[in-house]
Short mmCIF file of N, CA and C in Angstrom, two decimals:
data_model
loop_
_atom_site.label_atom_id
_atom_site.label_comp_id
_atom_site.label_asym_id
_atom_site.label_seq_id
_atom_site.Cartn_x
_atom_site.Cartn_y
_atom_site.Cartn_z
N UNK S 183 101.27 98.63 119.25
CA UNK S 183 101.00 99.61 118.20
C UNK S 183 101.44 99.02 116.86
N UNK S 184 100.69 99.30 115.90
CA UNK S 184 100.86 98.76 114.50
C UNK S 184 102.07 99.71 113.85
N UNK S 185 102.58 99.02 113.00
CA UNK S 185 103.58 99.69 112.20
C UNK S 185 102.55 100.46 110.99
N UNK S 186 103.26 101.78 110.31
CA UNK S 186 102.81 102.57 109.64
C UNK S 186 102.51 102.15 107.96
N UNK S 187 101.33 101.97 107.69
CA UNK S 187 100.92 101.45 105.84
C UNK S 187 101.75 102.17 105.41
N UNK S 188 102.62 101.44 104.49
CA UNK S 188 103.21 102.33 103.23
C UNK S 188 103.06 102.27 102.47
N UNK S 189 102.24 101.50 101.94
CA UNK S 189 101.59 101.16 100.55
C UNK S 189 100.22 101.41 100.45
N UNK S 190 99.73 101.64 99.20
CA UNK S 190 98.56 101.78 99.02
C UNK S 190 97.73 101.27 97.94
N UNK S 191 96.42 100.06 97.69
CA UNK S 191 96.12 99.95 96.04
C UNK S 191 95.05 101.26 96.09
N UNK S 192 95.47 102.03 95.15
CA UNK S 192 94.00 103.25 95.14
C UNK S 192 92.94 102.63 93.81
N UNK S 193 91.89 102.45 93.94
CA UNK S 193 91.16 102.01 92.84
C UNK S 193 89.86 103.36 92.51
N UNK S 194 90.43 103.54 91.41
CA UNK S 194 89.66 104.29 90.83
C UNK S 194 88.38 104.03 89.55
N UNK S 195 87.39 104.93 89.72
CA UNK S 195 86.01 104.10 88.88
C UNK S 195 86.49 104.35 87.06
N UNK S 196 86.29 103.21 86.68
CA UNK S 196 86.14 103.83 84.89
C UNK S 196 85.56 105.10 83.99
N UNK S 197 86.13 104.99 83.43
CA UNK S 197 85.31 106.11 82.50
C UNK S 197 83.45 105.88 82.57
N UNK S 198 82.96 107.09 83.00
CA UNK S 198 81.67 107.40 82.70
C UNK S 198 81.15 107.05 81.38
N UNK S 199 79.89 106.41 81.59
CA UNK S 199 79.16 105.90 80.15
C UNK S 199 80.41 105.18 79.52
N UNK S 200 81.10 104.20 79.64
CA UNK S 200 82.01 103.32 79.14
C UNK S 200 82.14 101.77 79.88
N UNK S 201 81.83 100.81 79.21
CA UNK S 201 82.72 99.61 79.78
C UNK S 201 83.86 99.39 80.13
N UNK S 202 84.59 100.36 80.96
CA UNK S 202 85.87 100.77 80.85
C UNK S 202 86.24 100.53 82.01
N UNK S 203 87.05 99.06 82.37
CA UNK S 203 87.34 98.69 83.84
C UNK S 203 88.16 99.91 84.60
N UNK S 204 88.00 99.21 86.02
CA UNK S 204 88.47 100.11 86.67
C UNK S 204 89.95 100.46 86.76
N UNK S 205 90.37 101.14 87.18
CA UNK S 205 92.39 101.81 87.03
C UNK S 205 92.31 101.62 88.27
N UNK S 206 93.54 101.15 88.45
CA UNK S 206 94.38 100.93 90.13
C UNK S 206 95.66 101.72 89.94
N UNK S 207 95.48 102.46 90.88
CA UNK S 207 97.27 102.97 91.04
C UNK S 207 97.90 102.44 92.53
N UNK S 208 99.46 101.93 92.68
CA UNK S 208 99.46 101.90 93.74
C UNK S 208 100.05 103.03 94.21
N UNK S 209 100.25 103.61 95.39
CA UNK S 209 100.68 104.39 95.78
C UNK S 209 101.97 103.86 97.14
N UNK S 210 103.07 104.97 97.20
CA UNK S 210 103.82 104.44 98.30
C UNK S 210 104.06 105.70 99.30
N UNK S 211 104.37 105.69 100.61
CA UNK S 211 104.43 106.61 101.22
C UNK S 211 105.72 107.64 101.07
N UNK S 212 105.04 108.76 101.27
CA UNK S 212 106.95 109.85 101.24
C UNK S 212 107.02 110.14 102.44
N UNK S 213 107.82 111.11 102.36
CA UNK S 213 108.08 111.86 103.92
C UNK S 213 107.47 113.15 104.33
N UNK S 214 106.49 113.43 103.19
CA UNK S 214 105.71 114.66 103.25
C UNK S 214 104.47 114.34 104.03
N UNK S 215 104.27 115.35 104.56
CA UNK S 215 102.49 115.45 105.52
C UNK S 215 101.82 116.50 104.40
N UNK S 216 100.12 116.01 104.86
CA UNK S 216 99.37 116.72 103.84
C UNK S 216 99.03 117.86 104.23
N UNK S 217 97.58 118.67 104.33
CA UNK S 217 97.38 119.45 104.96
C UNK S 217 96.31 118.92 105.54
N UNK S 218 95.88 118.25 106.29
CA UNK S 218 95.07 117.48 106.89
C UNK S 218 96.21 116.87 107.99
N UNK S 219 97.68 117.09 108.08
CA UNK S 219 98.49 116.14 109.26
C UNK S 219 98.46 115.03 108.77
N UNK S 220 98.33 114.24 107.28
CA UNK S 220 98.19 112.84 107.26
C UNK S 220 99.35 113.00 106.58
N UNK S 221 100.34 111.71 106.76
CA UNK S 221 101.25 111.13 105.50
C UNK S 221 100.58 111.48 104.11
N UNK S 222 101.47 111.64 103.19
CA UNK S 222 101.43 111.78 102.21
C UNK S 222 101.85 110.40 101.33
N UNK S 223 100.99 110.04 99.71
CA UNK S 223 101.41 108.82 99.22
C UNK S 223 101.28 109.83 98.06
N UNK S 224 102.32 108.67 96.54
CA UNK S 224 102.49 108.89 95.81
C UNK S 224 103.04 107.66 94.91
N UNK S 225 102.32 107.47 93.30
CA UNK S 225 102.47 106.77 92.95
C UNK S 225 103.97 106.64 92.49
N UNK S 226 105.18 105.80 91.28
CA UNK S 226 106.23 105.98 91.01
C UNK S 226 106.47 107.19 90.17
N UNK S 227 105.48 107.72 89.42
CA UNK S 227 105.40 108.97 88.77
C UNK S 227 105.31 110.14 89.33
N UNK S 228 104.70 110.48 90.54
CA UNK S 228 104.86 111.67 91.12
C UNK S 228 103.25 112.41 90.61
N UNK S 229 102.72 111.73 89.87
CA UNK S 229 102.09 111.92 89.16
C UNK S 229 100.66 112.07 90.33
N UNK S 230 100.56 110.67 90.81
CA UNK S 230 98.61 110.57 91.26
C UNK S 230 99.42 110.65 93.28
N UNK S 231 98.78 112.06 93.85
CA UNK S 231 99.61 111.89 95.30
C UNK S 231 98.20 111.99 95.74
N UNK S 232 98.19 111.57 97.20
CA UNK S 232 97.40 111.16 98.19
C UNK S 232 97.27 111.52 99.56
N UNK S 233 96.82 112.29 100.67
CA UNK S 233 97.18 112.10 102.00
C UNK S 233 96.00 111.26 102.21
N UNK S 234 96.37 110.17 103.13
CA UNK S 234 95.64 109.14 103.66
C UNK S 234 95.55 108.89 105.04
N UNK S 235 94.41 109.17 105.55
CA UNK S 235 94.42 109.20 107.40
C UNK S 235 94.80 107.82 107.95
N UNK S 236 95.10 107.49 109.11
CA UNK S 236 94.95 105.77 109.70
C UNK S 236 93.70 105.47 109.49
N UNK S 237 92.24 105.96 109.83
CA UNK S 237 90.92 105.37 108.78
C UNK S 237 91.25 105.08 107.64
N UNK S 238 91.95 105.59 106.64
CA UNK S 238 91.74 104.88 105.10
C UNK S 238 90.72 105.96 104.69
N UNK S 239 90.88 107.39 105.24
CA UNK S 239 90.27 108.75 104.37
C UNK S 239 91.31 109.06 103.38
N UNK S 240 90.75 109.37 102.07
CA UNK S 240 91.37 109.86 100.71
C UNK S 240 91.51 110.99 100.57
N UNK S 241 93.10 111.82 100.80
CA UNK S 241 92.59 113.40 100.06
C UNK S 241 93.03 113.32 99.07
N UNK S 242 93.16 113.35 97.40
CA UNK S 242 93.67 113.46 96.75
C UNK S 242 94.60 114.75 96.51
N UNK S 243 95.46 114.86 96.13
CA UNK S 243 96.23 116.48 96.09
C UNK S 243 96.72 116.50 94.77
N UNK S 244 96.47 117.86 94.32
CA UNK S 244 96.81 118.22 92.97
C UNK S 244 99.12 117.94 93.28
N UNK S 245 99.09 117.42 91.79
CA UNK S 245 101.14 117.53 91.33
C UNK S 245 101.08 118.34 90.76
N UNK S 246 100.46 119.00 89.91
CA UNK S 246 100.93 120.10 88.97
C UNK S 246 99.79 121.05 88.88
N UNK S 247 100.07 121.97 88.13
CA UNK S 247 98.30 122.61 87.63
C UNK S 247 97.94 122.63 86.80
N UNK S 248 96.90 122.95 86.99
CA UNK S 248 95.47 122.87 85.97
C UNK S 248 94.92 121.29 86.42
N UNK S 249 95.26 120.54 87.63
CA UNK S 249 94.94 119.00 88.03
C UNK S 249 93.66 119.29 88.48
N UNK S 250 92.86 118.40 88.28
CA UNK S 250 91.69 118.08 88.95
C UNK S 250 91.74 116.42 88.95
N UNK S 251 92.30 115.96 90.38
CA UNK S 251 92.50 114.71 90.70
C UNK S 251 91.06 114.15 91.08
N UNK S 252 91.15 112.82 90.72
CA UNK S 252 89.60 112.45 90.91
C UNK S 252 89.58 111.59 92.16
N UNK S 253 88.74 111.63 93.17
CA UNK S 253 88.96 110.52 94.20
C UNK S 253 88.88 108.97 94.20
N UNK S 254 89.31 108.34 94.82
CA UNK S 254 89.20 106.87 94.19
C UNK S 254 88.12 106.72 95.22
N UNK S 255 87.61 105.28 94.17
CA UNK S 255 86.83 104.59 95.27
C UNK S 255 86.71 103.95 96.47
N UNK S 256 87.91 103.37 96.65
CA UNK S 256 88.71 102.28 97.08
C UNK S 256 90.50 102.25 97.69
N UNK S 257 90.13 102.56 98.92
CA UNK S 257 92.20 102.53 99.06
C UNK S 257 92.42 101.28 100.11
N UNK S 258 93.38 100.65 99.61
CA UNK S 258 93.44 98.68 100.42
C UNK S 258 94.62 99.26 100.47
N UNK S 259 95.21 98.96 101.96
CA UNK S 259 96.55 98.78 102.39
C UNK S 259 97.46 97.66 101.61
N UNK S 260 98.37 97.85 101.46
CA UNK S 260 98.79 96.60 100.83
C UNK S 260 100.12 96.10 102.00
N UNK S 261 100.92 95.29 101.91
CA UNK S 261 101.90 94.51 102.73
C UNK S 261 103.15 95.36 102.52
#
């Protein structure tokens, strides 16, 4: 059995109608479950959180309100 990802690169798309490369956040795991039963990730800010299945499914989850978190494109395990 594999040991559990704790890391995450989340890559998210640029600004619409902009040459505006893409944003990476990484994310690291907490000790919270989502509502989906997945681990929960979170960047050092608390700011961009994540539950992420063992597939590498994205839920994004609102930190505060009035959030409308955007999904990334892209989530790479990292080491």
């Amino acid at each position: 059995m594999s040991s559990p990802v704790t890391r995450y690169a989340l890559t998210f798309p640029g600004t619409p109608g902009t040459q505006a490369p893409q944003d990476v956040v990484v994310v690291e795991r907490t000790g919270a479950t989502g509502p989906g039963g997945h681990p929960v990730y979170e960047d050092a800010t608390g700011i961009v959180r994540a539950e992420i299945s063992d597939a590498g499914e994205v839920r994004m989850l609102a930190s505060g309100g009035h959030q409308t978190p955007h999904c990334p494109m892209h989530a790479q395990p990292l080491p």
